[in-house]
Coordinates of N, CA, C and O in Angstrom, one line a residue:
M1 N 84.3 114.1 122.9 CA 83.5 113.1 122.3 C 83.5 113.2 120.8 O 83.3 114.3 120.2
A2 N 83.9 112.2 120.1 CA 84.0 112.2 118.6 C 82.6 112.1 118.0 O 81.6 111.5 118.5
R3 N 82.4 112.8 116.9 CA 81.2 112.8 116.1 C 81.0 111.5 115.3 O 82.0 111.0 114.8
K4 N 79.8 111.0 115.2 CA 79.5 109.8 114.5 C 79.4 110.2 113.0 O 79.7 109.4 112.1
Y5 N 78.8 111.3 112.7 CA 78.6 111.8 111.3 C 79.3 113.1 111.0 O 79.3 114.0 111.9
V6 N 79.7 113.3 109.8 CA 80.3 114.6 109.4 C 79.2 115.6 109.2 O 78.1 115.2 108.6
R7 N 79.4 116.8 109.6 CA 78.4 117.9 109.4 C 78.8 118.6 108.1 O 79.9 118.8 107.9
F8 N 77.8 119.1 107.4 CA 78.0 119.9 106.2 C 77.2 121.2 106.4 O 76.0 121.1 106.8
S9 N 77.8 122.3 105.9 CA 77.1 123.6 106.0 C 76.1 123.6 104.8 O 76.5 124.0 103.7
I10 N 74.9 123.2 105.1 CA 73.9 123.2 104.0 C 72.6 123.9 104.6 O 71.9 123.3 105.4
P11 N 72.4 125.2 104.2 CA 71.2 125.9 104.7 C 70.0 125.4 104.0 O 70.0 125.1 102.8
M12 N 68.9 125.2 104.8 CA 67.6 124.8 104.2 C 66.5 125.2 105.2 O 66.8 125.4 106.4
E13 N 65.3 125.3 104.7 CA 64.2 125.6 105.5 C 63.7 124.4 106.3 O 63.9 123.3 105.8
I14 N 63.2 124.6 107.5 CA 62.6 123.5 108.3 C 61.3 124.0 108.9 O 61.2 125.1 109.3
A15 N 60.3 123.1 108.8 CA 59.0 123.3 109.5 C 58.9 122.3 110.6 O 59.0 121.1 110.4
L16 N 58.8 122.9 111.9 CA 58.9 122.0 113.1 C 57.5 122.0 113.7 O 56.8 123.0 113.7
A17 N 57.2 120.8 114.3 CA 56.0 120.7 115.1 C 56.3 120.1 116.5 O 56.7 119.0 116.6
F18 N 56.4 121.1 117.5 CA 56.6 120.7 118.8 C 55.3 120.7 119.6 O 54.3 121.2 119.1
S19 N 55.3 120.3 120.8 CA 54.1 120.3 121.6 C 53.6 121.8 121.8 O 52.4 122.0 122.0
S20 N 54.5 122.7 121.7 CA 54.2 124.2 121.8 C 53.6 124.8 120.5 O 53.2 125.9 120.5
G21 N 53.6 124.0 119.4 CA 53.0 124.4 118.2 C 53.9 124.3 117.0 O 55.0 123.7 117.1
R22 N 53.5 124.8 115.9 CA 54.3 124.8 114.7 C 55.2 126.0 114.5 O 54.8 127.1 114.8
H23 N 56.4 125.8 114.0 CA 57.3 126.9 113.8 C 58.1 126.7 112.6 O 58.4 125.5 112.2
E24 N 58.6 127.7 111.9 CA 59.4 127.7 110.8 C 60.8 128.3 111.2 O 60.9 129.2 112.0
A25 N 61.8 127.7 110.6 CA 63.2 128.2 110.9 C 64.1 127.8 109.8 O 63.7 127.4 108.7
R26 N 65.4 127.9 110.0 CA 66.4 127.5 109.0 C 67.4 126.5 109.7 O 67.7 126.6 110.8
V27 N 67.9 125.6 108.9 CA 68.9 124.7 109.3 C 70.2 125.3 108.7 O 70.3 125.7 107.6
S28 N 71.3 125.3 109.6 CA 72.6 125.8 109.1 C 73.6 124.7 108.8 O 74.5 124.9 108.1
D29 N 73.4 123.5 109.4 CA 74.2 122.4 109.0 C 73.4 121.1 109.1 O 72.4 121.0 109.8
L30 N 73.9 120.1 108.4 CA 73.1 118.9 108.2 C 74.1 117.7 108.2 O 75.2 117.8 107.7
S31 N 73.7 116.6 108.8 CA 74.5 115.4 108.7 C 73.5 114.2 108.5 O 72.3 114.5 108.6
L32 N 74.0 113.0 108.4 CA 73.1 111.9 108.3 C 72.5 111.5 109.7 O 71.6 110.7 109.8
G33 N 73.0 112.2 110.7 CA 72.5 111.9 112.1 C 71.6 113.0 112.6 O 70.9 112.7 113.6
G34 N 71.6 114.2 112.0 CA 70.8 115.3 112.6 C 71.1 116.6 111.9 O 71.8 116.6 110.9
C35 N 70.7 117.7 112.6 CA 70.9 119.0 112.0 C 70.9 120.0 113.1 O 70.5 119.8 114.3
F36 N 71.4 121.2 112.8 CA 71.4 122.3 113.7 C 70.4 123.3 113.2 O 70.4 123.7 112.0
V37 N 69.5 123.7 114.1 CA 68.4 124.6 113.7 C 68.7 126.0 114.3 O 68.9 126.2 115.5
D38 N 68.8 127.0 113.4 CA 69.0 128.4 113.8 C 67.6 129.0 114.2 O 66.8 129.2 113.4
S39 N 67.5 129.1 115.5 CA 66.2 129.6 116.0 C 66.3 130.0 117.5 O 67.0 129.5 118.3
I40 N 65.4 131.0 117.8 CA 65.4 131.5 119.2 C 64.3 130.8 120.0 O 64.0 131.1 121.1
L41 N 63.7 129.7 119.4 CA 62.7 128.9 120.1 C 63.2 128.4 121.5 O 64.3 128.0 121.6
D42 N 62.3 128.4 122.4 CA 62.7 127.9 123.8 C 62.3 126.4 123.8 O 61.2 126.1 124.0
V43 N 63.3 125.6 123.5 CA 63.1 124.1 123.5 C 63.9 123.5 124.7 O 64.7 124.1 125.3
S44 N 63.5 122.3 125.0 CA 64.2 121.5 126.1 C 65.0 120.4 125.5 O 64.5 119.7 124.6
E45 N 66.1 120.1 126.1 CA 66.9 118.9 125.7 C 66.0 117.7 126.0 O 65.3 117.6 127.0
G46 N 66.0 116.8 125.0 CA 65.1 115.6 125.2 C 63.7 115.7 124.5 O 63.0 114.8 124.4
E47 N 63.4 117.0 124.2 CA 62.1 117.2 123.6 C 62.0 116.6 122.2 O 63.0 116.7 121.4
K48 N 60.9 115.9 121.9 CA 60.7 115.3 120.6 C 60.0 116.2 119.6 O 59.2 117.0 120.1
A49 N 60.3 116.1 118.3 CA 59.6 116.9 117.3 C 59.4 116.1 116.0 O 60.3 115.3 115.7
D50 N 58.4 116.4 115.4 CA 58.2 116.0 114.0 C 58.5 117.2 113.1 O 58.2 118.4 113.5
F51 N 59.1 117.1 112.0 CA 59.5 118.2 111.2 C 59.7 117.8 109.8 O 59.7 116.6 109.4
S52 N 59.8 118.8 108.9 CA 60.0 118.6 107.5 C 61.2 119.5 107.0 O 61.2 120.7 107.4
L53 N 62.1 118.9 106.3 CA 63.2 119.7 105.7 C 62.8 120.0 104.2 O 62.4 119.1 103.5
H54 N 63.1 121.2 103.8 CA 62.8 121.6 102.4 C 64.1 121.3 101.6 O 65.0 122.0 101.7
L55 N 64.0 120.2 100.9 CA 65.2 119.7 100.1 C 65.4 120.5 98.9 O 64.5 121.2 98.4
P56 N 66.7 120.5 98.4 CA 67.0 121.3 97.1 C 66.1 120.9 95.9 O 66.0 121.7 95.0
T57 N 65.5 119.7 95.9 CA 64.6 119.3 94.8 C 63.3 120.0 94.9 O 62.5 119.9 94.0
G58 N 63.0 120.7 96.0 CA 61.7 121.3 96.3 C 60.8 120.5 97.1 O 59.8 120.9 97.6
Q59 N 61.2 119.2 97.3 CA 60.4 118.3 98.1 C 60.6 118.5 99.5 O 61.6 119.0 100.0
W60 N 59.5 118.3 100.3 CA 59.6 118.3 101.8 C 59.8 116.9 102.3 O 59.0 116.0 102.0
L61 N 60.9 116.7 103.1 CA 61.2 115.4 103.7 C 60.7 115.4 105.1 O 61.2 116.2 106.0
R62 N 59.7 114.5 105.5 CA 59.2 114.4 106.8 C 60.1 113.5 107.7 O 60.5 112.4 107.2
L63 N 60.5 114.0 108.9 CA 61.4 113.3 109.8 C 60.9 113.5 111.2 O 60.0 114.3 111.5
S64 N 61.5 112.7 112.1 CA 61.3 112.9 113.5 C 62.6 113.0 114.2 O 63.6 112.4 113.7
G65 N 62.7 113.7 115.3 CA 63.9 113.8 116.0 C 63.8 114.3 117.4 O 62.6 114.4 117.9
E66 N 64.9 114.4 118.1 CA 65.0 114.8 119.5 C 66.0 115.9 119.7 O 67.1 115.8 119.1
V67 N 65.7 116.9 120.4 CA 66.6 118.0 120.8 C 67.7 117.4 121.6 O 67.4 116.8 122.7
V68 N 69.0 117.5 121.2 CA 70.1 116.9 121.9 C 70.9 117.9 122.6 O 71.7 117.6 123.6
Y69 N 70.9 119.2 122.2 CA 71.6 120.3 122.9 C 71.0 121.6 122.4 O 70.3 121.6 121.4
K70 N 71.2 122.6 123.2 CA 70.7 123.9 122.8 C 71.6 125.0 123.2 O 72.4 124.9 124.1
F71 N 71.6 126.1 122.4 CA 72.3 127.3 122.7 C 71.2 128.4 122.7 O 70.8 128.8 121.7
P72 N 70.8 128.8 123.9 CA 69.7 129.8 124.1 C 69.9 131.0 123.2 O 71.0 131.5 123.1
Q73 N 68.9 131.4 122.5 CA 68.9 132.6 121.6 C 69.7 132.4 120.4 O 69.9 133.3 119.6
I74 N 70.2 131.2 120.1 CA 71.0 130.9 118.9 C 70.4 129.8 118.1 O 70.2 129.9 116.9
G75 N 70.2 128.6 118.8 CA 69.6 127.5 118.1 C 69.8 126.2 118.9 O 70.2 126.2 120.1
F76 N 69.5 125.1 118.2 CA 69.6 123.8 118.9 C 69.9 122.7 117.9 O 69.6 122.8 116.7
G77 N 70.4 121.6 118.4 CA 70.7 120.4 117.6 C 69.6 119.4 117.8 O 69.2 119.1 118.9
I78 N 69.3 118.8 116.6 CA 68.3 117.7 116.6 C 69.0 116.5 116.1 O 69.6 116.5 115.0
S79 N 68.8 115.4 116.8 CA 69.2 114.1 116.3 C 68.0 113.4 115.7 O 66.9 113.3 116.3
F80 N 68.2 112.8 114.5 CA 67.1 112.1 113.8 C 66.8 110.8 114.5 O 67.7 110.2 115.0
I81 N 65.5 110.5 114.5 CA 65.1 109.2 115.1 C 64.5 108.3 114.0 O 63.7 108.7 113.2
D82 N 64.9 107.1 114.0 CA 64.3 106.0 113.2 C 64.3 106.4 111.7 O 63.2 106.3 111.1
L83 N 65.4 106.8 111.1 CA 65.4 107.1 109.7 C 65.2 105.8 108.9 O 65.7 104.7 109.2
T84 N 64.3 105.9 107.9 CA 64.1 104.8 106.9 C 65.2 104.9 105.9 O 65.9 105.9 105.8
E85 N 65.4 103.8 105.1 CA 66.4 103.8 104.0 C 66.0 104.9 103.0 O 66.9 105.6 102.5
E86 N 64.8 105.1 102.7 CA 64.4 106.2 101.8 C 64.7 107.6 102.3 O 65.3 108.4 101.6
Q87 N 64.5 107.8 103.6 CA 64.8 109.1 104.2 C 66.3 109.3 104.2 O 66.8 110.4 103.8
R88 N 67.1 108.3 104.5 CA 68.5 108.4 104.5 C 69.1 108.7 103.1 O 69.9 109.5 102.9
S89 N 68.5 108.0 102.1 CA 68.8 108.2 100.7 C 68.6 109.7 100.3 O 69.4 110.3 99.6
L90 N 67.4 110.2 100.6 CA 67.1 111.6 100.3 C 68.0 112.6 101.0 O 68.4 113.6 100.4
L91 N 68.4 112.3 102.2 CA 69.4 113.2 102.9 C 70.7 113.1 102.2 O 71.4 114.2 102.0
K92 N 71.2 111.9 101.8 CA 72.4 111.8 101.0 C 72.4 112.6 99.7 O 73.3 113.3 99.4
D93 N 71.2 112.5 99.0 CA 71.1 113.3 97.8 C 71.1 114.8 98.0 O 71.7 115.5 97.3
A94 N 70.5 115.2 99.1 CA 70.6 116.7 99.5 C 72.0 117.1 99.7 O 72.4 118.2 99.3
I95 N 72.8 116.3 100.4 CA 74.2 116.6 100.7 C 75.0 116.6 99.5 O 75.8 117.5 99.2
R96 N 74.8 115.6 98.6 CA 75.5 115.5 97.3 C 75.2 116.7 96.4 O 76.1 117.2 95.7
S97 N 74.0 117.2 96.5 CA 73.6 118.4 95.6 C 74.4 119.6 96.0 O 74.4 120.6 95.2
H98 N 75.0 119.6 97.2 CA 75.8 120.8 97.6 C 77.3 120.5 97.4 O 78.2 121.1 97.9
G99 N 77.6 119.4 96.6 CA 79.0 119.1 96.3 C 79.8 118.4 97.4 O 81.0 118.4 97.4
E100 N 79.0 117.9 98.4 CA 79.7 117.2 99.5 C 79.5 115.7 99.4 O 78.7 115.2 98.7
D101 N 80.4 115.0 100.1 CA 80.3 113.5 100.1 C 79.7 113.0 101.4 O 80.3 113.1 102.5
P102 N 78.4 112.6 101.4 CA 77.8 112.2 102.6 C 78.4 110.9 103.3 O 78.1 110.7 104.5
D103 N 79.2 110.2 102.6 CA 79.8 109.0 103.1 C 81.2 109.3 103.8 O 81.8 108.3 104.2
E104 N 81.6 110.5 103.8 CA 82.8 110.9 104.4 C 82.8 110.5 105.9 O 81.7 110.6 106.6
Q105 N 83.9 110.0 106.4 CA 83.9 109.5 107.8 C 84.2 110.7 108.8 O 85.0 111.6 108.5
A106 N 83.6 110.7 109.9 CA 83.8 111.6 111.0 C 85.1 111.3 111.7 O 85.6 110.2 111.7
D107 N 85.7 112.4 112.2 CA 87.0 112.2 113.0 C 86.8 111.6 114.3 O 85.8 111.8 115.0

């Protein structure tokens, strides 16, 4: 299955709020469609979460997402839900700040 968005290796902090409580972790890659969270949290595919990404500007960007896959004891992928234009713009700025082109097309 082809990816819709290009992933970029951009580490950043993430604060997650699942039904099981609040957790802090690290994101190891980011795209305009989602992110991969490095964490040993026991999550379920389809589980929804509210979370904040710590952007390079120091700002915390509040988002919502859904766990779309998991690798137990390694991490899990989150797909963003209902991004606003402002959220999308801030994600693009974060990607650009790492010297990447957020408008690059996926294969």
